[in-house]
Amino acid sequence: MRTTCPYCGVGCQVEPEIREGRVVRVLAPDIPPNHGTLCVKGRFGLDFPFSGKRLLYPMVRDKKGAPLRRASWEEALDLVAKRLLQVLEQAGPEAIAVFPSAKTTNEEVYLAQKLARTLLSTHNVDHCSRLCHSSSTAALSRSLGGASMTNPLEDIPKTDLFLVVGSNTTETHPVIAAMIKKRVRQGARMIVVDPRYTGMAEAATLWLRVRPGTDVFLLNAMARHILEEGLWDRPYVEARTEGFEAWRASLEGYTLEAAQEVTGVPKEKIAEAARLYATTERAGAYWAMGVTQHTKGTATAQALVNLALLTGKVGKEGAGLNPLRGQNNVQGAGDMGGLPDVYPGYLKVAEEAVRRRFEAFWGVPLPETPGLRMTEVFEAIPKVQAIYLVGEDPVTSEPYQDHVKAKLQALPFLVVQDILENETTPFADVILPAASFLEKDGTFTNTDRRVQRVRKLLDPPGEARPDWWITEELGRRLARALGRPWREYPDPESVWEEIRRAVPEMVGGISYARLEGEGVRWPCPEEDHPGEGVLFRERFNTPTGRARFFPAPYAPPAETPSQDFPLTLSTGRVLFHWHGGTLSRNSRLNEAYPEMRVEVNPQDAKRLGLEDGDPVYVVSHRGRILAKAWVTDRTPEGVVYAPFHFAEAPANRLTLNALDPVSRIPEYKVSAVRLEKAD
């Protein structure tokens, strides 16, 4: 039976073959988005539901510090409801936060945010997009009125130039990387902006090896050069944008000479990249965490938006602005309102007309002001007294791990709802065992807005239950105690039907019946609508219908190398693993990449007397980890690269919790460290 891969945002269609309760092989049908291809994670990493670390029964603590003990579902859910109601009564709704997950289905995210808003009266709702593409969401939303890829993956064969910035696509989105490289072999060109020599850089026509954290300066310099050379699309800018003159004035200091000094990229290469992008009609920009995970992540994403608007690249086939989503349903989690400032459909919490609309739809009064973001919630502990955590592992994924642990120890009440033991479960007061993607129905939305079915192939083990069922049961208890309405849902399809009514302009035309074949991309307002591929062909989703330029100022990283910490640490992923490693390291993939390796440039290794494979400590102001050195010129001199998949050597023990002022995303890509050879 066909379902959707639970790893990255490509949303590959998979057909797992299961025998005697095990995945023995995985096939792929020849339909979009992957057309029969799979990466190593989709092919060999779908056996994590059978891990010995599965959470099988509800568990509770009788008091803080007591051991977890097995409980019935009735006892566990009654306890969660009781404690949340106590906090609500004694400290108010601002003391509660609900974090849905980009690993769960659209239906499950919708129910979690609905529970928070309608029953707990809080907009303290967020998910892991805060840690990946919140910068992209901020820039795209304010400029275009939308927060997604503007173009479908089917546009890749129509693209003549790819501008790939801060995306190790070959390892993080291998199926998309294969599509892009195929098009490059057919004659398209590719500009790659990345400090590391990745698989994309290897295939590039032009590789710009920027210093970590300087991308925004380079992009602004490209824009200035395009203006100076008269290569910009004046008719497009005049007809379809606003804010141009103020933005143009902000570029005064971004000369090619200054860009060379700041970024380390020769000015001739920057000029060449600018000309190539401006003069290629079908040029698409693709980016990921190398753009967003900075204290200036919103500014860097904004610089990409400005560059595309300047050259008339938005609203056209084979072009556009295309953030590559990292998790399987991170696009859908945002679509469903899993954010503190928007309801489903990205309708703004702060707008009175929108609030009235959802008050009428849900039948309850709703708070007027946006809630706290995920990173702000943790800082607000113990003022925040209760967190309902669905499918997230903040101890692994948040920066400055020891600080996060201290905050969780001070949190009065934590509910962890998940499928596997992880680094956060030891801090839980209640554990609710959830079903995996193989054990439930629903939908995921992939990186280019394609809604696709998730189908139940197996029964959950032990007493595990689907997230939608758990949240629905908790909601029923809260609603009964509060005297508020809460609908009972017999299945995920009934939840989806409510979503269709809630935001008909987005998904009103997408039924489960339509999804029996291929997925359907939103916006799709009617059942006879095919789903929109290219967004903003005629107008932008802004009050004026025009896109808006915003200045994108450069600022140095929050932490720079020093005498004691002379190297720059950048974190990321590797081909064989995914995010915090909870899934991939509980699968066969762990055999292929079983331990932490940090990339060290040969010149740095020589100075330190390091050989390939030597044990080495990586040390920052915040802590140290032990790993093996991988001596390679993939990483530039002065830079160390560490994947964050390994709980026993957690890269996020080293990263700092400085935040972007707009999106509040942490600075994962630039931290000051030193290396110490281990005995």
CSV table of C-alpha atoms in Angstrom, one decimal, residues 102-460:
chain,number,residue,atom,x,y,z
A,102,ALA,CA,6.1,18.8,11.7
A,103,LYS,CA,6.5,15.0,11.9
A,104,THR,CA,2.8,14.5,12.5
A,105,THR,CA,-0.1,14.9,10.0
A,106,ASN,CA,-2.0,18.0,9.0
A,107,GLU,CA,-5.0,16.7,10.9
A,108,GLU,CA,-3.0,16.2,14.1
A,109,VAL,CA,-1.4,19.7,13.9
A,110,TYR,CA,-4.8,21.3,13.3
A,111,LEU,CA,-6.3,19.6,16.4
A,112,ALA,CA,-3.3,20.5,18.6
A,113,GLN,CA,-3.5,24.2,17.7
A,114,LYS,CA,-7.3,24.1,18.0
A,115,LEU,CA,-7.0,22.7,21.5
A,116,ALA,CA,-4.6,25.4,22.5
A,117,ARG,CA,-6.7,28.2,21.1
A,118,THR,CA,-10.2,27.1,21.8
A,119,LEU,CA,-9.8,25.3,25.2
A,120,LEU,CA,-6.7,26.7,26.8
A,121,SER,CA,-7.2,30.2,25.3
A,122,THR,CA,-3.5,30.6,24.3
A,123,HIS,CA,-1.7,31.4,21.1
A,124,ASN,CA,1.5,29.9,22.6
A,125,VAL,CA,1.6,27.5,19.7
A,126,ASP,CA,4.7,26.8,17.7
A,127,HIS,CA,6.6,23.9,16.0
A,128,CYS,CA,10.1,23.1,14.7
A,129,SER,CA,9.7,25.5,11.8
A,130,ARG,CA,10.9,28.1,14.3
A,131,LEU,CA,14.3,26.3,14.1
A,132,CYS,CA,14.5,25.9,10.4
A,133,HIS,CA,12.5,28.2,8.0
A,134,SER,CA,10.9,30.8,10.3
A,135,SER,CA,13.2,33.3,8.7
A,136,SER,CA,12.0,32.4,5.3
A,137,THR,CA,8.4,32.6,6.5
A,138,ALA,CA,8.9,36.1,7.9
A,139,ALA,CA,10.5,37.4,4.7
A,140,LEU,CA,8.2,35.8,2.2
A,141,SER,CA,5.1,36.7,4.2
A,142,ARG,CA,5.8,40.4,4.5
A,143,SER,CA,7.0,40.8,0.9
A,144,LEU,CA,4.7,38.4,-1.0
A,145,GLY,CA,1.9,37.6,1.4
A,146,GLY,CA,2.7,33.9,1.2
A,147,ALA,CA,5.1,31.5,3.0
A,148,SER,CA,6.0,28.6,0.7
A,149,MET,CA,7.7,27.6,-2.5
A,150,THR,CA,6.3,29.8,-5.3
A,151,ASN,CA,7.0,27.1,-7.9
A,152,PRO,CA,6.4,23.4,-8.1
A,153,LEU,CA,9.1,20.7,-8.4
A,154,GLU,CA,7.8,20.1,-11.9
A,155,ASP,CA,9.4,23.4,-12.8
A,156,ILE,CA,12.9,22.1,-12.3
A,157,PRO,CA,13.1,20.6,-15.9
A,158,LYS,CA,12.0,24.0,-17.1
A,159,THR,CA,14.7,26.0,-15.2
A,160,ASP,CA,17.7,27.4,-17.0
A,161,LEU,CA,19.6,28.7,-14.0
A,162,PHE,CA,19.6,27.5,-10.4
A,163,LEU,CA,20.7,29.8,-7.6
A,164,VAL,CA,21.3,27.5,-4.7
A,165,VAL,CA,22.1,29.3,-1.5
A,166,GLY,CA,23.0,27.6,1.8
A,167,SER,CA,21.5,24.2,0.9
A,168,ASN,CA,23.4,20.9,1.0
A,169,THR,CA,20.7,19.6,-1.3
A,170,THR,CA,22.6,16.4,-2.2
A,171,GLU,CA,22.5,15.1,1.3
A,172,THR,CA,19.4,16.8,2.8
A,173,HIS,CA,17.0,16.6,-0.2
A,174,PRO,CA,18.7,14.0,-2.5
A,175,VAL,CA,15.7,13.5,-4.8
A,176,ILE,CA,15.5,17.2,-5.6
A,177,ALA,CA,19.3,17.4,-5.9
A,178,ALA,CA,19.1,14.6,-8.5
A,179,MET,CA,16.4,16.5,-10.5
A,180,ILE,CA,18.5,19.7,-10.5
A,181,LYS,CA,21.7,17.9,-11.5
A,182,LYS,CA,19.9,16.1,-14.3
A,183,ARG,CA,18.8,19.5,-15.6
A,184,VAL,CA,22.3,20.9,-15.3
A,185,ARG,CA,23.6,18.0,-17.4
A,186,GLN,CA,21.0,18.9,-20.0
A,187,GLY,CA,22.5,22.4,-20.2
A,188,ALA,CA,21.2,24.5,-17.4
A,189,ARG,CA,23.6,26.4,-15.2
A,190,MET,CA,23.9,26.5,-11.5
A,191,ILE,CA,25.3,29.0,-9.0
A,192,VAL,CA,26.0,27.6,-5.5
A,193,VAL,CA,26.6,29.8,-2.5
A,194,ASP,CA,28.1,27.8,0.3
A,195,PRO,CA,31.2,27.7,2.5
A,196,ARG,CA,31.5,23.9,2.1
A,197,TYR,CA,32.3,22.0,-1.0
A,198,THR,CA,29.1,20.0,-1.2
A,199,GLY,CA,27.8,17.8,-3.9
A,200,MET,CA,25.9,20.8,-5.3
A,201,ALA,CA,29.2,22.8,-5.4
A,202,GLU,CA,30.8,20.0,-7.3
A,203,ALA,CA,28.1,20.2,-10.0
A,204,ALA,CA,28.0,24.0,-10.1
A,205,THR,CA,28.8,26.2,-13.0
A,206,LEU,CA,29.9,28.8,-10.4
A,207,TRP,CA,30.7,28.1,-6.8
A,208,LEU,CA,30.9,31.1,-4.4
A,209,ARG,CA,32.7,30.0,-1.2
A,210,VAL,CA,31.4,32.6,1.2
A,211,ARG,CA,32.6,33.0,4.8
A,212,PRO,CA,29.9,31.6,7.1
A,213,GLY,CA,27.3,34.2,7.9
A,214,THR,CA,28.1,36.6,5.1
A,215,ASP,CA,25.5,35.5,2.5
A,216,VAL,CA,23.4,38.6,3.0
A,217,PHE,CA,26.3,40.9,2.1
A,218,LEU,CA,27.0,38.9,-1.1
A,219,LEU,CA,23.3,38.9,-2.2
A,220,ASN,CA,23.0,42.7,-1.6
A,221,ALA,CA,26.2,43.2,-3.6
A,222,MET,CA,24.7,41.2,-6.5
A,223,ALA,CA,21.6,43.3,-6.4
A,224,ARG,CA,23.6,46.5,-6.4
A,225,HIS,CA,25.6,45.3,-9.4
A,226,ILE,CA,22.5,44.4,-11.3
A,227,LEU,CA,21.2,47.9,-10.8
A,228,GLU,CA,24.5,49.5,-11.8
A,229,GLU,CA,24.6,47.4,-15.0
A,230,GLY,CA,21.0,48.2,-15.8
A,231,LEU,CA,20.1,44.5,-15.9
A,232,TRP,CA,17.0,44.8,-13.6
A,233,ASP,CA,13.5,44.3,-14.8
A,234,ARG,CA,12.1,47.9,-14.7
A,235,PRO,CA,8.6,47.2,-16.1
A,236,TYR,CA,8.1,44.4,-13.5
A,237,VAL,CA,9.4,46.4,-10.6
A,238,GLU,CA,7.2,49.4,-11.6
A,239,ALA,CA,4.1,47.4,-12.2
A,240,ARG,CA,4.2,44.8,-9.5
A,241,THR,CA,6.2,46.0,-6.5
A,242,GLU,CA,6.5,48.9,-4.0
A,243,GLY,CA,9.2,50.1,-1.6
A,244,PHE,CA,11.8,50.0,-4.3
A,245,GLU,CA,13.4,53.4,-3.8
A,246,ALA,CA,13.9,53.0,-0.1
A,247,TRP,CA,15.4,49.6,-0.6
A,248,ARG,CA,17.6,50.8,-3.4
A,249,ALA,CA,19.0,53.5,-1.2
A,250,SER,CA,19.9,50.8,1.4
A,251,LEU,CA,22.4,49.2,-1.0
A,252,GLU,CA,24.8,52.1,-1.0
A,253,GLY,CA,27.5,50.4,1.0
A,254,TYR,CA,27.3,47.0,-0.8
A,255,THR,CA,29.9,47.4,-3.5
A,256,LEU,CA,31.7,44.5,-5.1
A,257,GLU,CA,34.9,45.5,-3.4
A,258,ALA,CA,33.3,45.6,0.0
A,259,ALA,CA,31.6,42.3,-0.7
A,260,GLN,CA,34.9,40.7,-1.5
A,261,GLU,CA,36.4,42.0,1.7
A,262,VAL,CA,33.5,40.7,3.9
A,263,THR,CA,32.6,37.4,2.1
A,264,GLY,CA,36.0,36.3,0.9
A,265,VAL,CA,34.5,35.7,-2.6
A,266,PRO,CA,36.4,37.4,-5.5
A,267,LYS,CA,34.5,40.4,-6.8
A,268,GLU,CA,34.7,39.1,-10.4
A,269,LYS,CA,32.8,36.0,-9.3
A,270,ILE,CA,30.1,38.0,-7.5
A,271,ALA,CA,29.7,40.1,-10.7
A,272,GLU,CA,29.5,37.0,-12.9
A,273,ALA,CA,26.8,35.5,-10.6
A,274,ALA,CA,24.8,38.7,-10.7
A,275,ARG,CA,24.9,38.9,-14.5
A,276,LEU,CA,24.0,35.2,-14.9
A,277,TYR,CA,21.0,35.4,-12.6
A,278,ALA,CA,19.7,38.7,-14.0
A,279,THR,CA,20.0,37.8,-17.6
A,280,THR,CA,18.5,34.3,-17.4
A,281,GLU,CA,14.7,34.5,-17.6
A,282,ARG,CA,14.0,31.2,-16.1
A,283,ALA,CA,16.2,31.3,-13.0
A,284,GLY,CA,15.0,29.8,-9.7
A,285,ALA,CA,16.3,30.4,-6.3
A,286,TYR,CA,16.5,27.5,-3.8
A,287,TRP,CA,17.7,27.7,-0.2
A,288,ALA,CA,17.7,26.0,3.1
A,289,MET,CA,19.2,26.3,6.6
A,290,GLY,CA,22.5,28.0,5.5
A,291,VAL,CA,20.3,31.0,4.8
A,292,THR,CA,17.9,30.9,7.7
A,293,GLN,CA,19.8,29.7,10.8
A,294,HIS,CA,21.5,33.0,11.6
A,295,THR,CA,20.8,36.0,13.7
A,296,LYS,CA,20.3,37.7,10.4
A,297,GLY,CA,18.4,34.8,8.8
A,298,THR,CA,15.4,37.0,8.0
A,299,ALA,CA,17.6,39.6,6.4
A,300,THR,CA,19.3,36.9,4.2
A,301,ALA,CA,16.0,35.4,3.1
A,302,GLN,CA,14.8,39.0,2.4
A,303,ALA,CA,17.9,39.6,0.3
A,304,LEU,CA,16.9,36.6,-1.9
A,305,VAL,CA,13.4,37.9,-2.1
A,306,ASN,CA,14.6,41.4,-3.2
A,307,LEU,CA,16.9,39.9,-5.8
A,308,ALA,CA,14.1,37.9,-7.3
A,309,LEU,CA,11.7,40.8,-7.4
A,310,LEU,CA,14.4,43.1,-8.9
A,311,THR,CA,14.8,40.7,-11.8
A,312,GLY,CA,11.2,39.8,-12.3
A,313,LYS,CA,11.6,36.2,-11.3
A,314,VAL,CA,8.4,35.6,-9.2
A,315,GLY,CA,5.2,34.4,-10.8
A,316,LYS,CA,6.9,32.8,-13.7
A,317,GLU,CA,7.5,29.2,-14.7
A,318,GLY,CA,11.0,27.8,-14.1
A,319,ALA,CA,11.9,30.6,-11.7
A,320,GLY,CA,10.6,31.8,-8.3
A,321,LEU,CA,11.6,31.6,-4.7
A,322,ASN,CA,11.8,28.1,-3.3
A,323,PRO,CA,12.7,27.4,0.3
A,324,LEU,CA,13.4,23.7,0.7
A,325,ARG,CA,11.5,22.4,3.7
A,326,GLY,CA,13.5,20.1,6.0
A,327,GLN,CA,10.8,17.9,7.7
A,328,ASN,CA,8.1,15.8,6.1
A,329,ASN,CA,5.2,18.0,7.1
A,330,VAL,CA,6.8,21.3,8.1
A,331,GLN,CA,4.9,23.1,5.3
A,332,GLY,CA,1.7,21.5,6.5
A,333,ALA,CA,2.3,22.4,10.1
A,334,GLY,CA,2.5,26.0,9.2
A,335,ASP,CA,-0.5,25.7,6.9
A,336,MET,CA,-2.6,24.3,9.7
A,337,GLY,CA,-1.8,27.2,12.1
A,338,GLY,CA,1.0,25.6,14.1
A,339,LEU,CA,2.4,29.1,14.7
A,340,PRO,CA,1.9,31.7,17.4
A,341,ASP,CA,0.8,34.5,15.1
A,342,VAL,CA,-1.5,32.8,12.5
A,343,TYR,CA,-4.5,30.6,12.4
A,344,PRO,CA,-4.9,27.9,9.7
A,345,GLY,CA,-4.3,29.3,6.2
A,346,TYR,CA,-1.8,31.9,7.6
A,347,LEU,CA,-4.6,34.2,8.6
A,348,LYS,CA,-3.2,36.6,11.1
A,349,VAL,CA,-4.2,36.3,14.8
A,350,ALA,CA,-3.8,40.1,15.3
A,351,GLU,CA,-6.4,41.0,12.7
A,352,GLU,CA,-9.9,41.5,14.2
A,353,ALA,CA,-11.8,40.3,11.2
A,354,VAL,CA,-9.8,37.0,11.1
A,355,ARG,CA,-10.4,36.5,14.8
A,356,ARG,CA,-14.1,37.0,14.4
A,357,ARG,CA,-14.1,34.5,11.6
A,358,PHE,CA,-12.5,31.8,13.7
A,359,GLU,CA,-14.6,32.6,16.7
A,360,ALA,CA,-17.7,32.1,14.6
A,361,PHE,CA,-16.3,28.9,13.1
A,362,TRP,CA,-15.2,27.3,16.4
A,363,GLY,CA,-17.9,28.8,18.6
A,364,VAL,CA,-15.6,30.3,21.3
A,365,PRO,CA,-14.0,33.6,22.1
A,366,LEU,CA,-10.3,33.8,21.1
A,367,PRO,CA,-7.3,35.8,22.5
A,368,GLU,CA,-6.5,38.9,20.7
A,369,THR,CA,-2.7,39.0,20.7
A,370,PRO,CA,-0.1,36.5,19.2
A,371,GLY,CA,1.6,34.1,21.5
A,372,LEU,CA,5.2,33.3,22.3
A,373,ARG,CA,7.5,31.6,19.9
A,374,MET,CA,9.1,28.3,20.8
A,375,THR,CA,12.5,29.8,21.6
A,376,GLU,CA,10.7,32.4,23.7
A,377,VAL,CA,8.7,29.9,25.6
A,378,PHE,CA,11.7,28.1,26.9
A,379,GLU,CA,13.2,31.4,28.1
A,380,ALA,CA,9.9,32.2,29.8
A,381,ILE,CA,10.1,29.1,32.1
A,382,PRO,CA,9.0,29.0,35.0
A,383,LYS,CA,6.5,31.8,34.1
A,384,VAL,CA,5.5,29.3,31.5
A,385,GLN,CA,4.4,26.4,33.8
A,386,ALA,CA,3.1,23.7,31.4
A,387,ILE,CA,4.1,22.5,28.0
A,388,TYR,CA,2.3,20.0,25.9
A,389,LEU,CA,5.0,18.7,23.5
A,390,VAL,CA,4.0,16.6,20.5
A,391,GLY,CA,6.7,14.8,18.5
A,392,GLU,CA,9.5,17.3,19.4
A,393,ASP,CA,12.9,16.7,21.0
A,394,PRO,CA,14.1,20.2,22.2
A,395,VAL,CA,17.0,18.9,24.2
A,396,THR,CA,18.6,17.7,20.9
A,397,SER,CA,17.3,20.4,18.6
A,398,GLU,CA,17.5,23.6,20.6
A,399,PRO,CA,20.8,25.5,20.9
A,400,TYR,CA,22.9,25.6,24.1
A,401,GLN,CA,21.7,22.2,25.2
A,402,ASP,CA,22.8,22.5,28.9
A,403,HIS,CA,20.7,25.7,29.2
A,404,VAL,CA,17.6,24.0,27.7
A,405,LYS,CA,18.0,21.1,30.2
A,406,ALA,CA,18.1,23.5,33.1
A,407,LYS,CA,15.0,25.2,31.8
A,408,LEU,CA,13.1,21.9,31.5
A,409,GLN,CA,14.2,20.9,35.0
A,410,ALA,CA,12.6,24.1,36.2
A,411,LEU,CA,9.4,23.5,34.3
A,412,PRO,CA,6.6,22.5,36.6
A,413,PHE,CA,4.7,20.2,34.1
A,414,LEU,CA,5.8,18.7,30.8
A,415,VAL,CA,3.8,16.3,28.7
A,416,VAL,CA,5.8,14.4,26.0
A,417,GLN,CA,3.8,12.7,23.3
A,418,ASP,CA,6.0,10.8,20.9
A,419,ILE,CA,6.8,7.4,19.3
A,420,LEU,CA,10.4,6.8,20.6
A,421,GLU,CA,12.5,7.5,23.6
A,422,ASN,CA,14.6,10.6,23.0
A,423,GLU,CA,16.7,13.1,25.0
A,424,THR,CA,13.6,15.0,26.2
A,425,THR,CA,11.6,12.1,27.6
A,426,PRO,CA,13.6,11.9,30.8
A,427,PHE,CA,12.2,15.4,31.7
A,428,ALA,CA,8.6,14.4,31.1
A,429,ASP,CA,6.0,14.3,33.9
A,430,VAL,CA,3.6,12.4,31.6
A,431,ILE,CA,4.6,10.3,28.5
A,432,LEU,CA,1.9,9.6,25.9
A,433,PRO,CA,2.9,6.9,23.4
A,434,ALA,CA,2.0,7.8,19.8
A,435,ALA,CA,1.6,5.9,16.6
A,436,SER,CA,4.2,6.1,13.7
A,437,PHE,CA,3.4,7.0,10.1
A,438,LEU,CA,3.0,3.3,9.3
A,439,GLU,CA,0.2,3.0,11.9
A,440,LYS,CA,-2.2,5.8,11.1
A,441,ASP,CA,-4.1,7.7,8.4
A,442,GLY,CA,-3.9,11.3,7.5
A,443,THR,CA,-2.1,13.8,5.2
A,444,PHE,CA,1.3,15.4,4.9
A,445,THR,CA,2.0,18.5,2.8
A,446,ASN,CA,5.4,18.5,1.0
A,447,THR,CA,7.8,21.3,0.3
A,448,ASP,CA,6.0,22.5,-2.9
A,449,ARG,CA,2.5,22.5,-1.3
A,450,ARG,CA,1.4,19.1,-2.5
A,451,VAL,CA,-1.1,17.5,0.0
A,452,GLN,CA,-0.6,13.7,0.0
A,453,ARG,CA,-2.1,10.7,1.9
A,454,VAL,CA,-0.6,8.9,4.8
A,455,ARG,CA,-2.1,5.4,5.0
A,456,LYS,CA,-2.3,3.0,7.9
A,457,LEU,CA,-0.4,-0.2,7.1
A,458,LEU,CA,-0.1,-1.7,10.6
A,459,ASP,CA,-1.7,-1.5,14.0
A,460,PRO,CA,0.3,0.5,16.6
